[in-house]
Amino acid sequence: MAILHEPQVELIAWTGFAKPEGYPWTTDSERDGERLIEFAGRMCYQSWDNPSGRTNREYIQNLLKQGHLSVLEHAQASFAISGISRSCSHELVRHRHFSFSQLSQRYVAEDEANFVEPSVIASDPRTHAIFVEAVEAARQAYIRLNELLEEKFSHIPSRVERRKLARQAARAVLPNATETKLVMTGNLRAWRHFLRLRASRHAEAEIRKVALLIYQKLLELAPAVFSDFQVTCGADGVTELITPYTAD
Ligand SMILES: Cc1cc2nc3c(=O)[nH]c(=O)nc-3n(C[C@H](O)[C@H](O)[C@H](O)COP(=O)(O)OP(=O)(O)OC[C@H]3O[C@@H](n4cnc5c(N)ncnc54)[C@H](O)[C@@H]3O)c2cc1C
């Protein structure tokens, strides 16, 4: 059992773009997602020539300004996220425009589960001690329940089925702090909406950390789509993202 404090976010997939023949258009961005967004936007008005010499960034900034955000939906990014608690994942999965694949507590044993400790608890030895004691007690209860339940289901021939039945019940005693892992995929419009809500100071601290890590990766991938977000740190030490655009 480990006590975790920092989420891990890895970019694992990103949109590719292959410009088709027959479109008299060039752009200055070499990033596939940005090129795809501009291509899709220009498809609407067949505006393949660019007499004003607009850069890709200017083109996308104009989409953001106009609130023409459906064009952003063509590009998407997938992240592998670990070191987060089940309470954080519960908040993540509320976002309905994403696809998720999450560690199953019915199929995967949690005997050696890790637990995510909120920084505010970790910062005080007294609260930290209570946390460690509570999660270890929960883990021991889970292990014991699993053993007894597997005995109870011993008449079931399939070992996989027996374990699933035991684990799905025993997990009831695991806390919100139990670590989970998941893959989260969404398009850039959805990611912008997610960042506005979850990298805000009003968001819970753990999901805000996750959102800020995701923002850094997205900013590298498609600066034209995310550079309106500014990282700010208030007098209270809370780091958040703010953007002048309110359209979703
Ligand atoms: C600070 C904070 C506190 C929160 N507190 C609570 C809480 O106490 N209790 C609680 O239950 N939840 C809470 N939430 C979660 C919140 O209610 C949303 O479920 C979550 O933020 C997902 O965002 P969203 O609803 O904008 O939708 P998403 O699923 O991210 O969808 C994006 C947008 O698509 C549109 N959309 C999606 N689905 C529909 C639909 N079915 N019909 C119409 N339009 C749709 C909406 O415009 C929506 O804004 C909180 C969220 C935040 C950020």
Short mmCIF file of C-alpha atoms and ligand atoms in Angstrom, two decimals:
data_model
loop_
_atom_site.label_atom_id
_atom_site.label_comp_id
_atom_site.label_asym_id
_atom_site.label_seq_id
_atom_site.Cartn_x
_atom_site.Cartn_y
_atom_site.Cartn_z
CA MET A 1 0.00 0.00 0.00
CA ALA A 2 1.28 3.44 -0.93
CA ILE A 3 -0.06 6.86 -0.04
CA LEU A 4 -0.15 9.02 -3.15
CA HIS A 5 -0.17 12.79 -3.44
CA GLU A 6 0.28 13.66 -7.10
CA PRO A 7 -1.81 12.54 -10.09
CA GLN A 8 -0.08 11.21 -13.20
CA VAL A 9 -1.32 12.33 -16.60
CA GLU A 10 0.10 10.93 -19.84
CA LEU A 11 -0.97 11.88 -23.31
CA ILE A 12 -1.53 8.58 -25.14
CA ALA A 13 -3.32 9.51 -28.36
CA TRP A 14 -3.85 12.58 -30.49
CA THR A 15 -5.62 13.34 -33.73
CA GLY A 16 -3.75 12.89 -37.01
CA PHE A 17 -4.55 14.87 -40.14
CA ALA A 18 -3.94 13.98 -43.79
CA LYS A 19 -4.70 16.84 -46.12
CA PRO A 20 -6.68 15.54 -49.09
CA GLU A 21 -5.81 16.32 -52.70
CA GLY A 22 -7.66 19.05 -54.51
CA TYR A 23 -7.89 21.73 -51.85
CA PRO A 24 -5.87 24.84 -52.74
CA TRP A 25 -4.98 25.60 -49.14
CA THR A 26 -1.85 25.83 -47.05
CA THR A 27 -1.34 26.85 -43.46
CA ASP A 28 1.58 27.75 -41.23
CA SER A 29 0.86 25.24 -38.43
CA GLU A 30 2.58 21.86 -38.45
CA ARG A 31 0.39 20.48 -35.68
CA ASP A 32 -2.17 18.00 -36.97
CA GLY A 33 -4.98 19.01 -34.64
CA GLU A 34 -4.62 22.69 -35.46
CA ARG A 35 -4.41 21.96 -39.20
CA LEU A 36 -7.51 19.78 -39.02
CA ILE A 37 -9.49 22.47 -37.20
CA GLU A 38 -8.57 25.12 -39.76
CA PHE A 39 -9.31 22.74 -42.65
CA ALA A 40 -12.72 21.86 -41.19
CA GLY A 41 -13.51 25.52 -40.57
CA ARG A 42 -12.58 26.50 -44.12
CA MET A 43 -14.74 23.68 -45.46
CA CYS A 44 -17.82 25.61 -44.24
CA TYR A 45 -17.30 28.58 -46.55
CA GLN A 46 -14.88 26.94 -49.02
CA SER A 47 -12.47 29.71 -48.07
CA TRP A 48 -9.34 27.93 -49.25
CA ASP A 49 -7.46 31.02 -50.33
CA ASN A 50 -6.25 33.25 -47.55
CA PRO A 51 -5.97 36.77 -48.99
CA SER A 52 -5.48 38.43 -45.61
CA GLY A 53 -2.59 36.08 -44.75
CA ARG A 54 -4.24 34.92 -41.52
CA THR A 55 -2.11 32.53 -39.52
CA ASN A 56 -3.53 29.28 -38.20
CA ARG A 57 -3.48 30.73 -34.70
CA GLU A 58 -5.39 33.82 -35.81
CA TYR A 59 -7.90 31.63 -37.61
CA ILE A 60 -8.54 29.51 -34.50
CA GLN A 61 -8.60 32.52 -32.18
CA ASN A 62 -11.34 33.94 -34.37
CA LEU A 63 -13.34 30.71 -34.00
CA LEU A 64 -12.99 31.01 -30.22
CA LYS A 65 -14.02 34.66 -30.30
CA GLN A 66 -17.05 33.94 -32.49
CA GLY A 67 -18.02 30.92 -30.37
CA HIS A 68 -17.89 28.73 -33.48
CA LEU A 69 -16.69 25.86 -31.33
CA SER A 70 -18.20 22.88 -33.12
CA VAL A 71 -15.15 23.01 -35.41
CA LEU A 72 -12.94 22.13 -32.42
CA GLU A 73 -14.80 18.84 -32.06
CA HIS A 74 -12.86 17.25 -34.93
CA ALA A 75 -9.60 17.05 -32.98
CA GLN A 76 -9.32 14.89 -29.91
CA ALA A 77 -6.87 13.81 -27.26
CA SER A 78 -6.69 10.79 -24.95
CA PHE A 79 -4.98 10.71 -21.58
CA ALA A 80 -4.00 7.87 -19.25
CA ILE A 81 -4.66 9.17 -15.75
CA SER A 82 -3.49 7.42 -12.57
CA GLY A 83 -2.75 8.32 -8.99
CA ILE A 84 -6.23 9.77 -8.59
CA SER A 85 -8.87 8.90 -6.04
CA ARG A 86 -12.26 7.38 -6.72
CA SER A 87 -13.79 10.68 -5.60
CA CYS A 88 -11.82 12.48 -8.30
CA SER A 89 -12.82 9.92 -10.95
CA HIS A 90 -16.44 10.32 -9.90
CA GLU A 91 -16.14 14.00 -10.75
CA LEU A 92 -14.38 13.25 -14.05
CA VAL A 93 -17.06 10.88 -15.29
CA ARG A 94 -19.76 13.53 -14.82
CA HIS A 95 -18.46 15.09 -18.05
CA ARG A 96 -20.68 13.49 -20.63
CA HIS A 97 -18.80 14.28 -23.82
CA PHE A 98 -15.82 12.12 -22.91
CA SER A 99 -15.16 8.41 -23.28
CA PHE A 100 -13.80 6.53 -20.26
CA SER A 101 -12.21 3.17 -19.55
CA GLN A 102 -11.61 2.73 -15.84
CA LEU A 103 -9.99 0.08 -13.65
CA SER A 104 -12.69 -2.38 -12.60
CA GLN A 105 -12.92 -3.08 -8.90
CA ARG A 106 -15.02 -6.13 -9.76
CA TYR A 107 -12.23 -7.79 -11.73
CA VAL A 108 -9.09 -6.31 -10.17
CA ALA A 109 -8.15 -7.15 -6.58
CA GLU A 110 -7.65 -4.14 -4.31
CA ASP A 111 -5.64 -6.04 -1.66
CA GLU A 112 -2.62 -3.86 -2.45
CA ALA A 113 -4.59 -0.72 -3.26
CA ASN A 114 -2.94 2.66 -3.00
CA PHE A 115 -4.72 5.62 -1.46
CA VAL A 116 -4.71 9.27 -2.46
CA GLU A 117 -4.28 11.63 0.45
CA PRO A 118 -5.51 15.22 0.09
CA SER A 119 -2.63 17.69 0.61
CA VAL A 120 -4.49 19.45 3.39
CA ILE A 121 -4.63 16.19 5.37
CA ALA A 122 -1.01 15.30 4.54
CA SER A 123 0.24 18.67 5.76
CA ASP A 124 -0.55 18.00 9.42
CA PRO A 125 0.95 14.94 11.18
CA ARG A 126 -2.20 14.51 13.27
CA THR A 127 -4.61 14.41 10.31
CA HIS A 128 -2.12 12.36 8.30
CA ALA A 129 -1.99 9.71 11.05
CA ILE A 130 -5.79 9.46 11.14
CA PHE A 131 -5.89 9.11 7.36
CA VAL A 132 -3.29 6.33 7.25
CA GLU A 133 -4.97 4.44 10.06
CA ALA A 134 -8.40 4.70 8.40
CA VAL A 135 -7.32 3.58 4.91
CA GLU A 136 -5.25 0.70 6.30
CA ALA A 137 -8.23 -0.45 8.39
CA ALA A 138 -10.46 -0.28 5.30
CA ARG A 139 -7.94 -2.25 3.27
CA GLN A 140 -7.72 -4.95 5.95
CA ALA A 141 -11.53 -5.13 6.13
CA TYR A 142 -11.65 -5.50 2.34
CA ILE A 143 -9.13 -8.36 2.39
CA ARG A 144 -10.98 -10.18 5.15
CA LEU A 145 -14.38 -9.70 3.52
CA ASN A 146 -12.99 -10.96 0.23
CA GLU A 147 -11.68 -14.14 1.89
CA LEU A 148 -15.00 -14.85 3.60
CA LEU A 149 -17.03 -14.09 0.49
CA GLU A 150 -14.87 -16.30 -1.70
CA GLU A 151 -15.59 -19.12 0.76
CA LYS A 152 -19.28 -18.28 0.58
CA PHE A 153 -19.19 -18.56 -3.21
CA SER A 154 -17.01 -21.69 -3.24
CA HIS A 155 -19.81 -23.69 -4.89
CA ILE A 156 -19.43 -21.58 -8.04
CA PRO A 157 -17.14 -23.45 -10.42
CA SER A 158 -15.72 -20.45 -12.26
CA ARG A 159 -12.87 -18.87 -10.31
CA VAL A 160 -13.27 -15.60 -12.26
CA GLU A 161 -16.99 -15.47 -11.42
CA ARG A 162 -16.38 -16.35 -7.76
CA ARG A 163 -13.80 -13.61 -7.38
CA LYS A 164 -15.96 -11.08 -9.17
CA LEU A 165 -18.89 -11.77 -6.84
CA ALA A 166 -16.64 -11.44 -3.79
CA ARG A 167 -14.81 -8.30 -4.94
CA GLN A 168 -17.90 -6.43 -6.06
CA ALA A 169 -19.32 -6.78 -2.55
CA ALA A 170 -16.09 -6.36 -0.57
CA ARG A 171 -15.26 -3.08 -2.31
CA ALA A 172 -18.15 -1.50 -0.41
CA VAL A 173 -15.74 -0.82 2.46
CA LEU A 174 -13.06 0.87 0.36
CA PRO A 175 -12.92 4.63 0.81
CA ASN A 176 -13.23 7.45 -1.73
CA ALA A 177 -9.47 7.83 -1.39
CA THR A 178 -8.77 4.49 -3.11
CA GLU A 179 -6.56 5.02 -6.15
CA THR A 180 -8.05 4.44 -9.57
CA LYS A 181 -6.70 4.60 -13.11
CA LEU A 182 -8.51 5.44 -16.31
CA VAL A 183 -8.26 6.49 -19.93
CA MET A 184 -10.19 9.64 -20.81
CA THR A 185 -10.77 10.72 -24.40
CA GLY A 186 -12.47 13.83 -25.63
CA ASN A 187 -12.51 16.42 -28.36
CA LEU A 188 -10.95 19.83 -27.90
CA ARG A 189 -14.27 21.59 -27.38
CA ALA A 190 -15.05 19.20 -24.52
CA TRP A 191 -11.55 19.66 -23.09
CA ARG A 192 -12.00 23.46 -23.12
CA HIS A 193 -15.28 23.13 -21.25
CA PHE A 194 -13.68 20.71 -18.80
CA LEU A 195 -10.76 23.10 -18.14
CA ARG A 196 -13.10 26.05 -17.59
CA LEU A 197 -14.97 24.14 -14.89
CA ARG A 198 -12.28 21.98 -13.35
CA ALA A 199 -9.19 24.20 -13.46
CA SER A 200 -11.21 26.92 -11.78
CA ARG A 201 -10.70 27.91 -8.16
CA HIS A 202 -14.22 26.64 -7.48
CA ALA A 203 -13.19 23.10 -8.40
CA GLU A 204 -12.01 20.58 -5.84
CA ALA A 205 -8.23 20.59 -5.30
CA GLU A 206 -7.44 17.13 -6.71
CA ILE A 207 -9.39 17.48 -9.96
CA ARG A 208 -7.91 20.98 -10.36
CA LYS A 209 -4.43 19.42 -10.27
CA VAL A 210 -5.50 16.90 -12.92
CA ALA A 211 -7.02 19.66 -15.07
CA LEU A 212 -3.88 21.79 -14.84
CA LEU A 213 -1.70 18.84 -15.92
CA ILE A 214 -4.02 18.14 -18.84
CA TYR A 215 -3.95 21.82 -19.80
CA GLN A 216 -0.13 21.76 -20.00
CA LYS A 217 -0.23 18.80 -22.41
CA LEU A 218 -3.01 20.30 -24.51
CA LEU A 219 -1.19 23.62 -24.69
CA GLU A 220 1.83 21.83 -26.20
CA LEU A 221 -0.35 19.99 -28.69
CA ALA A 222 -2.53 22.86 -29.84
CA PRO A 223 -1.41 26.24 -28.52
CA ALA A 224 -3.77 27.98 -30.94
CA VAL A 225 -6.71 26.32 -29.20
CA PHE A 226 -5.62 26.74 -25.56
CA SER A 227 -3.40 29.82 -25.33
CA ASP A 228 -6.30 32.09 -24.30
CA PHE A 229 -6.22 30.28 -20.94
CA GLN A 230 -3.97 32.02 -18.44
CA VAL A 231 -2.53 30.33 -15.37
CA THR A 232 -3.02 32.60 -12.39
CA CYS A 233 -2.13 32.17 -8.75
CA GLY A 234 -4.23 34.12 -6.28
CA ALA A 235 -3.11 35.63 -2.98
CA ASP A 236 -4.56 32.54 -1.31
CA GLY A 237 -2.09 30.35 -3.24
CA VAL A 238 -4.78 28.76 -5.44
CA THR A 239 -3.58 28.20 -9.01
CA GLU A 240 -6.33 28.30 -11.60
CA LEU A 241 -6.99 28.84 -15.30
CA ILE A 242 -8.98 31.76 -16.57
CA THR A 243 -10.07 32.65 -20.09
CA PRO A 244 -11.79 35.72 -21.49
CA TYR A 245 -14.07 33.49 -23.58
CA THR A 246 -17.27 32.20 -22.05
CA ALA A 247 -18.75 30.25 -24.99
CA ASP A 248 -18.89 26.47 -24.57
C1 LIG B 1 -17.25 23.58 -8.74
C2 LIG B 1 -18.20 22.45 -9.07
C3 LIG B 1 -19.04 21.98 -8.10
C4 LIG B 1 -19.95 20.93 -8.39
N1 LIG B 1 -20.77 20.47 -7.41
C5 LIG B 1 -21.67 19.50 -7.68
C6 LIG B 1 -22.58 19.01 -6.69
O1 LIG B 1 -22.59 19.44 -5.57
N2 LIG B 1 -23.44 18.01 -7.05
C7 LIG B 1 -23.48 17.49 -8.31
O2 LIG B 1 -24.29 16.62 -8.59
N3 LIG B 1 -22.63 17.92 -9.25
C8 LIG B 1 -21.73 18.90 -8.99
N4 LIG B 1 -20.87 19.33 -9.96
C9 LIG B 1 -20.89 18.67 -11.27
C10 LIG B 1 -21.70 19.50 -12.28
O3 LIG B 1 -23.05 19.60 -11.87
C11 LIG B 1 -21.65 18.84 -13.67
O4 LIG B 1 -22.24 17.56 -13.62
C12 LIG B 1 -20.25 18.66 -14.19
O5 LIG B 1 -19.49 19.81 -13.95
C13 LIG B 1 -20.30 18.35 -15.69
O6 LIG B 1 -20.42 19.54 -16.42
P1 LIG B 1 -21.63 19.92 -17.37
O7 LIG B 1 -22.94 19.64 -16.77
O8 LIG B 1 -21.38 21.30 -17.88
O9 LIG B 1 -21.66 18.91 -18.52
P2 LIG B 1 -20.77 18.09 -19.50
O10 LIG B 1 -21.22 16.72 -19.34
O11 LIG B 1 -19.29 18.39 -19.33
O12 LIG B 1 -21.28 18.64 -20.87
C14 LIG B 1 -20.84 19.86 -21.46
C15 LIG B 1 -22.01 20.70 -21.90
O13 LIG B 1 -22.83 19.95 -22.82
C16 LIG B 1 -24.19 20.30 -22.64
N5 LIG B 1 -24.93 19.11 -22.24
C17 LIG B 1 -24.42 17.89 -21.90
N6 LIG B 1 -25.39 17.03 -21.63
C18 LIG B 1 -26.54 17.70 -21.79
C19 LIG B 1 -27.90 17.34 -21.66
N7 LIG B 1 -28.28 16.12 -21.27
N8 LIG B 1 -28.83 18.27 -21.90
C20 LIG B 1 -28.50 19.51 -22.28
N9 LIG B 1 -27.21 19.94 -22.42
C21 LIG B 1 -26.26 19.03 -22.18
C22 LIG B 1 -24.22 21.37 -21.56
O14 LIG B 1 -24.16 22.64 -22.20
C23 LIG B 1 -22.95 21.12 -20.79
O15 LIG B 1 -22.48 22.27 -20.10
C24 LIG B 1 -19.97 20.36 -9.70
C25 LIG B 1 -19.11 20.85 -10.67
C26 LIG B 1 -18.23 21.89 -10.38
C27 LIG B 1 -17.30 22.38 -11.46
#
